[in-house]
């Protein structure tokens, strides 16, 4: 039997790791939802198993996957779905075949749908005879901005796959809102969509379209319970024929902040630091906590570049912030100074407002409306700064700013925060020192 590599068992990667476990409150709910006619919304913080859940229970041949990005609009999303189904998309204004980036602003297109099974034609010539596949097409004039038009094309080819919209959170709010309304149309037509997004509040899409109530099933991938982590760690260790002490397992869970991705990565680094790269015929025991400290240090170093750069980028947005309030800089400062547990549970908007006023150079100018505008635009700000995945999200129903990438909590827990704060450029000092006078 071929030995298993540690990278096959533990870690965060595109492929399924062998330490994956099914959880009744998540996997069973997802499997039951697949049997219904409802759309499915899978949500939770970054690296909490959303994509793994999808790959576990939906075969690649049964889905059409669209990886959403900040620049996607309705046309590019629907165009991608049709192209993946081998449907030609042409401009209604010319015979030019459109590429992915060549989009008619008015949304008017002609689509050519191939008949199932082409016909073979023999083409003779003086040189010889050759055969080529000749395809017949039916043409439709459609508007790629209209879900009804797109749905009719899909029904014409007897479409039966699931449409997967991954990274839904990267889309601008207006696009998310439009898609929330289109979901009603698609469900009426028997076309189902699975949405995966990084956020932590319930009823996210219902806030855009209340008519989706009873038409979607929400599957949160959080929380991960201690017993779940025990199962993952022990399953992976067993596959590699390794045993970890209870104290080491406890410490892994304590520093993971409830994030399975961090557990997976620390286990991978711990086994590597212990000199274990693959499964062995003899039982190996990991009981040296210094090796775990080494693994944690490696992950802190891995996260440092990304998180420091992300915090600096958000703070740097202060330079273009209207009115010289520099609120992005101040919110980064509050985040660095806050307790880890508070960041994990989320900070109320009013609390953020109060704390910023306490340290702001002109506190009387910081109004509640300014805070609301900042928090509502937090997602777009991170998108413009290419912070992938996003670190924060604002729950409008609960009025809390939440950390949605637990690796930031891990990074802050094991970093020198006073030193980190010194690295964040202060716009007052670098751009307009006269404001202090």
CSV table of C-alpha atoms in Angstrom, one decimal:
chain,number,residue,atom,x,y,z
A,1,UNK,CA,0.0,0.0,0.0
A,2,UNK,CA,1.3,3.5,-0.9
A,3,UNK,CA,2.1,5.6,2.1
A,4,UNK,CA,0.0,8.7,2.6
A,5,UNK,CA,1.8,12.1,2.6
A,6,UNK,CA,1.0,14.6,5.4
A,7,UNK,CA,-0.1,17.1,2.7
A,8,UNK,CA,-2.8,14.6,1.6
A,9,UNK,CA,-4.1,14.3,5.2
A,10,UNK,CA,-3.8,17.8,6.6
A,11,UNK,CA,-3.8,21.4,5.4
A,12,UNK,CA,-5.8,23.9,3.4
A,13,UNK,CA,-5.8,23.2,-0.3
A,14,UNK,CA,-8.0,22.9,-3.4
A,15,UNK,CA,-8.2,19.1,-3.2
A,16,UNK,CA,-10.1,17.3,-0.4
A,17,UNK,CA,-7.9,16.4,2.5
A,18,UNK,CA,-8.3,12.9,4.0
A,19,UNK,CA,-9.0,14.2,7.5
A,20,UNK,CA,-12.3,15.7,6.4
A,21,UNK,CA,-15.2,14.7,8.6
A,22,UNK,CA,-18.9,14.9,8.1
A,23,UNK,CA,-20.9,16.9,10.7
A,24,UNK,CA,-24.6,16.2,11.2
A,25,UNK,CA,-25.5,19.8,11.6
A,26,UNK,CA,-23.7,20.8,8.4
A,27,UNK,CA,-23.2,17.9,6.0
A,28,UNK,CA,-26.6,16.3,6.7
A,29,UNK,CA,-28.4,19.6,6.3
A,30,UNK,CA,-26.6,20.2,3.0
A,31,UNK,CA,-27.4,16.7,1.7
A,32,UNK,CA,-31.0,17.1,2.6
A,33,UNK,CA,-31.1,20.6,1.0
A,34,UNK,CA,-29.8,19.0,-2.3
A,35,UNK,CA,-32.9,16.8,-2.4
A,36,UNK,CA,-35.2,19.8,-2.4
A,37,UNK,CA,-36.1,22.4,-5.1
A,38,UNK,CA,-34.7,25.3,-3.0
A,39,UNK,CA,-31.6,27.3,-3.6
A,40,UNK,CA,-28.8,26.7,-1.1
A,41,UNK,CA,-26.7,29.4,0.7
A,42,UNK,CA,-23.5,28.2,2.4
A,43,UNK,CA,-21.9,30.8,4.6
A,44,UNK,CA,-19.3,31.3,7.3
A,45,UNK,CA,-15.9,32.8,7.9
A,46,UNK,CA,-12.9,32.2,5.7
A,47,UNK,CA,-11.4,28.7,5.6
A,48,UNK,CA,-14.2,27.1,7.6
A,49,UNK,CA,-15.0,24.4,5.0
A,50,UNK,CA,-17.5,25.9,2.6
A,51,UNK,CA,-15.8,24.8,-0.6
A,52,UNK,CA,-14.9,21.4,0.9
A,53,UNK,CA,-18.5,20.8,1.8
A,54,UNK,CA,-19.5,21.6,-1.8
A,55,UNK,CA,-16.8,19.3,-3.3
A,56,UNK,CA,-17.7,16.5,-0.9
A,57,UNK,CA,-21.3,16.3,-1.9
A,58,UNK,CA,-21.6,17.7,-5.5
A,59,UNK,CA,-19.8,15.9,-8.3
A,60,UNK,CA,-17.9,18.1,-10.7
A,61,UNK,CA,-19.9,16.9,-13.6
A,62,UNK,CA,-23.1,18.0,-11.9
A,63,UNK,CA,-22.2,21.6,-11.4
A,64,UNK,CA,-21.4,24.8,-13.4
A,65,UNK,CA,-19.0,26.8,-11.3
A,66,UNK,CA,-18.5,30.5,-11.4
A,67,UNK,CA,-15.8,32.0,-9.3
A,68,UNK,CA,-17.1,35.5,-8.6
A,69,UNK,CA,-14.8,38.5,-8.4
A,70,UNK,CA,-15.1,42.2,-7.7
A,71,UNK,CA,-15.3,43.1,-11.4
A,72,UNK,CA,-18.1,40.6,-12.2
A,73,UNK,CA,-21.5,41.9,-13.2
A,74,UNK,CA,-24.7,40.2,-14.2
A,75,UNK,CA,-23.7,39.8,-17.8
A,76,UNK,CA,-20.3,38.3,-17.1
A,77,UNK,CA,-21.8,35.8,-14.6
A,78,UNK,CA,-24.6,34.6,-16.9
A,79,UNK,CA,-22.3,34.7,-19.9
A,80,UNK,CA,-19.9,32.4,-18.1
A,81,UNK,CA,-22.7,29.9,-17.3
A,82,UNK,CA,-23.8,29.8,-20.9
A,83,UNK,CA,-20.3,29.5,-22.3
A,84,UNK,CA,-19.5,26.6,-20.0
A,85,UNK,CA,-22.6,24.8,-21.5
A,86,UNK,CA,-21.0,25.2,-25.0
A,87,UNK,CA,-23.5,27.9,-26.0
A,88,UNK,CA,-22.1,30.5,-28.4
A,89,UNK,CA,-22.7,34.1,-27.5
A,90,UNK,CA,-22.7,36.7,-30.3
A,91,UNK,CA,-23.4,40.4,-30.3
A,92,UNK,CA,-26.8,41.2,-31.7
A,93,UNK,CA,-25.2,44.2,-33.5
A,94,UNK,CA,-22.7,42.1,-35.5
A,95,UNK,CA,-21.5,38.6,-36.3
A,96,UNK,CA,-18.5,39.0,-34.0
A,97,UNK,CA,-18.1,36.2,-31.5
A,98,UNK,CA,-17.8,37.7,-28.0
A,99,UNK,CA,-15.0,36.9,-25.7
A,100,UNK,CA,-15.2,36.9,-21.9
A,101,UNK,CA,-14.2,40.5,-21.6
A,102,UNK,CA,-16.1,41.8,-24.6
A,103,UNK,CA,-19.5,42.7,-23.3
A,104,UNK,CA,-22.3,44.6,-25.0
A,105,UNK,CA,-23.3,47.4,-22.6
A,106,UNK,CA,-27.0,47.0,-23.5
A,107,UNK,CA,-27.0,43.3,-22.8
A,108,UNK,CA,-28.5,42.4,-26.2
A,109,UNK,CA,-27.0,39.2,-27.6
A,110,UNK,CA,-27.7,36.3,-29.9
A,111,UNK,CA,-27.0,32.8,-28.6
A,112,UNK,CA,-26.5,29.8,-30.7
A,113,UNK,CA,-27.5,26.5,-29.1
A,114,UNK,CA,-26.0,23.3,-30.6
A,115,UNK,CA,-28.4,20.5,-31.4
A,116,UNK,CA,-27.6,17.3,-29.5
A,117,UNK,CA,-25.4,15.2,-31.9
A,118,UNK,CA,-24.1,16.9,-35.0
A,119,UNK,CA,-24.0,15.4,-38.5
A,120,UNK,CA,-21.0,14.1,-40.3
A,121,UNK,CA,-20.3,15.6,-43.8
A,122,UNK,CA,-17.8,14.3,-46.3
A,123,UNK,CA,-15.9,17.0,-48.1
A,124,UNK,CA,-14.4,15.8,-51.3
A,125,UNK,CA,-11.5,17.4,-53.2
A,126,UNK,CA,-9.0,16.5,-55.9
A,127,UNK,CA,-6.4,16.0,-53.2
A,128,UNK,CA,-8.4,13.6,-51.1
A,129,UNK,CA,-11.4,13.2,-48.9
A,130,UNK,CA,-11.8,14.4,-45.3
A,131,UNK,CA,-14.5,14.3,-42.7
A,132,UNK,CA,-15.5,17.0,-40.3
A,133,UNK,CA,-18.2,17.4,-37.7
A,134,UNK,CA,-20.9,19.8,-38.8
A,135,UNK,CA,-22.9,21.3,-36.0
A,136,UNK,CA,-26.4,22.7,-36.3
A,137,UNK,CA,-27.5,25.5,-34.1
A,138,UNK,CA,-30.7,27.2,-33.0
A,139,UNK,CA,-30.5,30.9,-32.4
A,140,UNK,CA,-32.1,33.0,-29.7
A,141,UNK,CA,-32.0,36.7,-29.2
A,142,UNK,CA,-31.7,37.3,-25.5
A,143,UNK,CA,-30.8,40.0,-22.9
A,144,UNK,CA,-28.0,38.7,-20.7
A,145,UNK,CA,-29.2,41.1,-18.0
A,146,UNK,CA,-32.5,39.3,-17.7
A,147,UNK,CA,-32.8,36.1,-15.7
A,148,UNK,CA,-35.9,35.0,-17.6
A,149,UNK,CA,-34.0,35.1,-20.9
A,150,UNK,CA,-31.0,33.2,-19.5
A,151,UNK,CA,-33.3,30.6,-17.9
A,152,UNK,CA,-35.2,30.0,-21.2
A,153,UNK,CA,-31.9,29.3,-23.0
A,154,UNK,CA,-30.8,26.8,-20.2
A,155,UNK,CA,-34.2,25.1,-20.4
A,156,UNK,CA,-33.9,24.7,-24.1
A,157,UNK,CA,-30.8,22.5,-23.6
A,158,UNK,CA,-32.5,20.6,-20.8
A,159,UNK,CA,-30.2,22.0,-18.2
A,160,UNK,CA,-30.2,20.0,-15.0
A,161,UNK,CA,-26.9,21.0,-13.3
A,162,UNK,CA,-26.5,23.1,-10.2
A,163,UNK,CA,-25.1,26.6,-10.7
A,164,UNK,CA,-22.4,27.3,-8.1
A,165,UNK,CA,-21.6,31.0,-7.3
A,166,UNK,CA,-18.5,30.8,-5.2
A,167,UNK,CA,-17.0,33.8,-3.5
A,168,UNK,CA,-20.3,35.6,-3.7
A,169,UNK,CA,-19.1,38.1,-1.1
A,170,UNK,CA,-16.7,39.7,-3.7
A,171,UNK,CA,-19.6,41.0,-5.8
A,172,UNK,CA,-20.7,44.6,-5.2
A,173,UNK,CA,-23.8,45.0,-3.1
A,174,UNK,CA,-25.9,46.1,-6.1
A,175,UNK,CA,-25.0,42.9,-8.0
A,176,UNK,CA,-25.8,40.7,-5.0
A,177,UNK,CA,-29.1,42.4,-4.7
A,178,UNK,CA,-30.0,41.9,-8.3
A,179,UNK,CA,-29.0,38.2,-8.1
A,180,UNK,CA,-31.2,37.9,-5.0
A,181,UNK,CA,-34.2,38.9,-7.1
A,182,UNK,CA,-33.1,36.6,-10.0
A,183,UNK,CA,-33.1,33.6,-7.7
A,184,UNK,CA,-36.9,33.8,-7.5
A,185,UNK,CA,-37.1,33.7,-11.3
A,186,UNK,CA,-34.7,30.8,-11.5
A,187,UNK,CA,-36.5,28.7,-8.9
A,188,UNK,CA,-39.8,29.2,-10.7
A,189,UNK,CA,-38.1,27.8,-13.8
A,190,UNK,CA,-36.6,24.8,-11.9
A,191,UNK,CA,-33.0,26.1,-12.1
A,192,UNK,CA,-31.1,25.8,-8.8
A,193,UNK,CA,-28.3,27.9,-7.5
A,194,UNK,CA,-25.8,27.2,-4.7
A,195,UNK,CA,-24.1,30.3,-3.3
A,196,UNK,CA,-21.0,30.3,-1.1
A,197,UNK,CA,-20.0,33.4,0.7
A,198,UNK,CA,-17.9,34.7,3.5
A,199,UNK,CA,-20.2,36.3,6.1
A,200,UNK,CA,-21.5,35.3,9.4
A,201,UNK,CA,-25.1,36.6,9.7
A,202,UNK,CA,-28.2,34.7,8.8
A,203,UNK,CA,-30.7,35.9,6.2
A,204,UNK,CA,-28.1,37.9,4.2
A,205,UNK,CA,-30.0,37.5,0.9
A,206,UNK,CA,-33.4,37.8,2.5
A,207,UNK,CA,-32.3,41.4,3.4
A,208,UNK,CA,-32.1,42.1,-0.3
A,209,UNK,CA,-35.3,40.3,-1.3
A,210,UNK,CA,-37.8,39.2,1.4
A,211,UNK,CA,-39.5,37.1,-1.2
A,212,UNK,CA,-36.7,34.5,-0.9
A,213,UNK,CA,-38.1,33.3,2.5
A,214,UNK,CA,-39.0,29.6,2.1
A,215,UNK,CA,-37.3,29.5,-1.2
A,216,UNK,CA,-33.7,29.1,0.1
A,217,UNK,CA,-32.0,26.8,2.6
A,218,UNK,CA,-29.2,28.4,4.6
A,219,UNK,CA,-26.3,26.1,5.7
A,220,UNK,CA,-23.9,27.8,8.1
A,221,UNK,CA,-20.6,26.0,8.4
A,222,UNK,CA,-19.9,27.4,11.8
A,223,UNK,CA,-19.5,26.9,14.7
A,224,UNK,CA,-16.9,24.1,14.8
A,225,UNK,CA,-17.2,22.3,18.2
A,226,UNK,CA,-14.3,20.9,20.2
A,227,UNK,CA,-15.5,17.4,19.5
A,228,UNK,CA,-15.3,18.1,15.7
A,229,UNK,CA,-11.7,19.3,16.0
A,230,UNK,CA,-10.9,16.1,18.1
A,231,UNK,CA,-12.4,14.0,15.3
A,232,UNK,CA,-10.4,15.8,12.5
A,233,UNK,CA,-7.1,15.6,14.4
A,234,UNK,CA,-7.5,12.0,15.5
A,235,UNK,CA,-8.7,10.9,12.1
A,236,UNK,CA,-5.7,12.4,10.4
A,237,UNK,CA,-3.2,11.2,13.0
A,238,UNK,CA,-4.6,7.7,12.7
A,239,UNK,CA,-4.3,7.7,8.9
A,240,UNK,CA,-0.6,8.6,9.4
A,241,UNK,CA,-0.2,6.1,12.3
A,242,UNK,CA,0.7,8.9,14.7
A,243,UNK,CA,-0.6,9.7,18.2
A,244,UNK,CA,-0.7,13.2,19.8
A,245,UNK,CA,-0.9,13.8,23.5
A,246,UNK,CA,-4.1,15.3,24.9
A,247,UNK,CA,-2.1,18.5,26.0
A,248,UNK,CA,-0.9,19.1,22.4
A,249,UNK,CA,-4.4,18.6,21.0
A,250,UNK,CA,-5.8,21.0,23.6
A,251,UNK,CA,-3.3,23.7,22.7
A,252,UNK,CA,-4.0,23.3,19.0
A,253,UNK,CA,-7.7,23.9,19.6
A,254,UNK,CA,-7.1,26.8,21.9
A,255,UNK,CA,-5.0,28.7,19.4
A,256,UNK,CA,-7.3,28.0,16.4
A,257,UNK,CA,-10.1,30.4,17.5
A,258,UNK,CA,-12.7,28.0,16.2
A,259,UNK,CA,-11.3,27.8,12.7
A,260,UNK,CA,-10.8,24.5,11.1
A,261,UNK,CA,-8.4,25.9,8.5
A,262,UNK,CA,-6.0,27.0,11.3
A,263,UNK,CA,-6.3,23.5,12.9
A,264,UNK,CA,-5.5,21.9,9.6
A,265,UNK,CA,-2.4,24.1,8.9
A,266,UNK,CA,-1.0,23.8,12.4
A,267,UNK,CA,-1.3,20.0,12.3
A,268,UNK,CA,0.5,19.9,8.9
A,269,UNK,CA,3.3,22.1,10.3
A,270,UNK,CA,3.5,20.1,13.6
A,271,UNK,CA,3.9,16.8,11.8
A,272,UNK,CA,6.5,18.3,9.5
A,273,UNK,CA,8.4,19.8,12.4
A,274,UNK,CA,8.4,16.4,14.0
A,275,UNK,CA,10.1,14.9,11.0
A,276,UNK,CA,6.9,13.1,9.9
A,277,UNK,CA,6.3,13.5,6.1
A,278,UNK,CA,4.2,10.4,5.4
A,279,UNK,CA,2.5,7.5,7.1
A,280,UNK,CA,4.6,4.8,8.7
A,281,UNK,CA,4.1,1.1,9.7
A,282,UNK,CA,5.3,1.9,13.2
A,283,UNK,CA,3.3,4.1,15.6
A,284,UNK,CA,4.9,7.5,16.2
A,285,UNK,CA,4.1,9.7,19.2
A,286,UNK,CA,4.2,13.5,19.2
A,287,UNK,CA,4.5,14.8,22.8
A,288,UNK,CA,7.1,17.6,22.5
A,289,UNK,CA,5.2,20.9,22.9
A,290,UNK,CA,8.2,22.8,21.7
A,291,UNK,CA,7.5,21.4,18.2
A,292,UNK,CA,4.0,22.8,18.4
A,293,UNK,CA,5.5,26.2,19.4
A,294,UNK,CA,7.7,25.9,16.3
A,295,UNK,CA,4.7,25.1,14.1
A,296,UNK,CA,2.7,28.1,15.5
A,297,UNK,CA,5.7,30.4,14.8
A,298,UNK,CA,5.9,29.2,11.2
A,299,UNK,CA,2.2,30.0,10.7
A,300,UNK,CA,2.5,33.4,12.3
A,301,UNK,CA,5.3,34.2,9.9
A,302,UNK,CA,3.2,32.9,7.0
A,303,UNK,CA,0.3,35.2,8.0
A,304,UNK,CA,2.4,38.2,8.9
A,305,UNK,CA,3.0,39.5,5.4
A,306,UNK,CA,-0.6,39.2,4.3
A,307,UNK,CA,-2.2,40.7,7.4
A,308,UNK,CA,0.3,43.5,7.9
A,309,UNK,CA,-0.1,44.5,4.3
A,310,UNK,CA,-3.9,44.3,4.5
A,311,UNK,CA,-4.1,46.4,7.6
A,312,UNK,CA,-1.7,49.0,6.1
A,313,UNK,CA,-3.8,49.0,2.9
A,314,UNK,CA,-7.0,49.7,4.8
A,315,UNK,CA,-5.4,52.4,6.8
A,316,UNK,CA,-3.9,53.9,3.6
A,317,UNK,CA,-7.4,54.4,2.3
A,318,UNK,CA,-7.7,57.3,4.8
A,319,UNK,CA,-5.8,59.5,2.3
A,320,UNK,CA,-8.7,59.5,-0.1
A,321,UNK,CA,-11.4,59.6,2.7
A,322,UNK,CA,-13.5,62.7,2.5
A,323,UNK,CA,-13.3,65.4,5.0
A,324,UNK,CA,-9.9,64.5,6.5
A,325,UNK,CA,-11.5,62.2,9.1
A,326,UNK,CA,-9.2,59.3,8.2
A,327,UNK,CA,-11.7,56.8,9.7
A,328,UNK,CA,-10.1,53.7,8.0
A,329,UNK,CA,-6.9,54.4,9.8
A,330,UNK,CA,-8.7,54.8,13.1
A,331,UNK,CA,-10.7,51.6,12.7
A,332,UNK,CA,-7.5,49.7,12.0
A,333,UNK,CA,-6.0,51.1,15.2
A,334,UNK,CA,-9.0,50.0,17.2
A,335,UNK,CA,-8.8,46.5,15.8
A,336,UNK,CA,-5.1,46.2,16.8
A,337,UNK,CA,-5.8,47.4,20.3
A,338,UNK,CA,-9.0,45.3,20.9
A,339,UNK,CA,-9.1,42.1,22.9
A,340,UNK,CA,-9.1,38.9,20.8
A,341,UNK,CA,-12.3,37.6,22.3
A,342,UNK,CA,-14.1,40.9,21.5
A,343,UNK,CA,-12.9,40.8,17.9
A,344,UNK,CA,-14.1,37.2,17.6
A,345,UNK,CA,-17.6,38.0,18.8
A,346,UNK,CA,-17.8,41.3,16.9
A,347,UNK,CA,-17.7,45.0,17.9
A,348,UNK,CA,-20.9,47.0,18.0
A,349,UNK,CA,-21.1,50.0,15.7
A,350,UNK,CA,-21.8,52.3,18.7
A,351,UNK,CA,-18.7,50.9,20.5
A,352,UNK,CA,-16.5,51.6,17.5
A,353,UNK,CA,-17.9,55.1,17.3
A,354,UNK,CA,-17.2,55.8,20.9
A,355,UNK,CA,-13.7,54.4,20.8
A,356,UNK,CA,-12.7,56.3,17.7
A,357,UNK,CA,-14.0,59.5,19.2
A,358,UNK,CA,-11.8,58.9,22.2
A,359,UNK,CA,-8.6,58.7,20.1
A,360,UNK,CA,-9.5,60.9,17.1
A,361,UNK,CA,-7.7,64.2,16.6
A,362,UNK,CA,-11.1,66.0,16.0
A,363,UNK,CA,-13.6,63.8,17.9
A,364,UNK,CA,-16.5,66.3,17.6
A,365,UNK,CA,-16.4,65.8,13.8
A,366,UNK,CA,-16.9,62.0,13.9
A,367,UNK,CA,-20.7,61.6,13.4
A,368,UNK,CA,-22.8,58.4,13.6
A,369,UNK,CA,-23.5,58.8,9.9
A,370,UNK,CA,-19.8,58.8,9.1
A,371,UNK,CA,-19.4,55.5,10.9
A,372,UNK,CA,-22.3,54.0,9.1
A,373,UNK,CA,-20.9,54.9,5.7
A,374,UNK,CA,-17.5,53.5,6.6
A,375,UNK,CA,-18.9,50.2,7.9
A,376,UNK,CA,-21.3,49.8,5.0
A,377,UNK,CA,-18.5,50.3,2.5
A,378,UNK,CA,-16.0,48.0,4.3
A,379,UNK,CA,-16.5,45.1,1.9
A,380,UNK,CA,-16.0,47.3,-1.2
A,381,UNK,CA,-13.0,48.9,0.4
A,382,UNK,CA,-11.3,45.5,1.0
A,383,UNK,CA,-12.2,44.5,-2.6
A,384,UNK,CA,-10.6,47.6,-4.1
A,385,UNK,CA,-7.5,47.0,-2.0
A,386,UNK,CA,-7.3,43.4,-3.2
A,387,UNK,CA,-7.6,41.9,0.3
A,388,UNK,CA,-8.5,38.3,-0.5
A,389,UNK,CA,-10.2,36.8,1.4
A,390,UNK,CA,-11.6,39.8,3.2
A,391,UNK,CA,-10.8,40.2,6.9
A,392,UNK,CA,-13.9,42.0,8.1
A,393,UNK,CA,-17.6,42.1,7.5
A,394,UNK,CA,-20.3,44.4,8.9
A,395,UNK,CA,-23.5,42.7,10.0
A,396,UNK,CA,-26.2,45.3,9.2
A,397,UNK,CA,-28.9,43.4,11.1
A,398,UNK,CA,-26.8,43.0,14.3
A,399,UNK,CA,-24.8,46.3,13.7
A,400,UNK,CA,-21.5,44.6,14.5
A,401,UNK,CA,-18.2,44.6,12.7
A,402,UNK,CA,-16.9,41.0,12.7
A,403,UNK,CA,-13.6,39.4,11.9
A,404,UNK,CA,-14.4,36.8,9.2
A,405,UNK,CA,-10.8,35.5,8.7
A,406,UNK,CA,-9.8,33.9,12.0
A,407,UNK,CA,-6.1,33.8,10.9
A,408,UNK,CA,-6.1,37.5,11.7
A,409,UNK,CA,-7.0,36.6,15.3
A,410,UNK,CA,-4.3,34.0,15.3
A,411,UNK,CA,-1.8,36.5,13.9
A,412,UNK,CA,-2.7,39.2,16.5
A,413,UNK,CA,-2.6,36.7,19.3
A,414,UNK,CA,1.0,35.8,18.7
A,415,UNK,CA,2.3,39.1,17.4
A,416,UNK,CA,3.8,42.2,19.1
A,417,UNK,CA,0.8,44.5,18.7
A,418,UNK,CA,2.6,47.6,19.8
A,419,UNK,CA,5.2,47.0,17.2
A,420,UNK,CA,2.5,46.3,14.6
A,421,UNK,CA,0.8,49.5,15.4
A,422,UNK,CA,4.0,51.4,14.7
A,423,UNK,CA,4.2,49.9,11.3
A,424,UNK,CA,0.7,51.3,10.3
A,425,UNK,CA,1.3,54.7,8.6
A,426,UNK,CA,-0.4,57.5,10.4
A,427,UNK,CA,-2.0,59.8,7.8
A,428,UNK,CA,-1.7,62.8,10.1
A,429,UNK,CA,2.0,62.5,10.3
A,430,UNK,CA,2.7,61.6,6.7
A,431,UNK,CA,0.2,63.8,4.8
A,432,UNK,CA,-1.1,66.8,6.7
A,433,UNK,CA,0.9,67.5,9.9
A,434,UNK,CA,-0.6,71.0,10.0
A,435,UNK,CA,-3.9,69.5,11.1
A,436,UNK,CA,-2.4,68.8,14.4
A,437,UNK,CA,-1.6,72.4,15.0
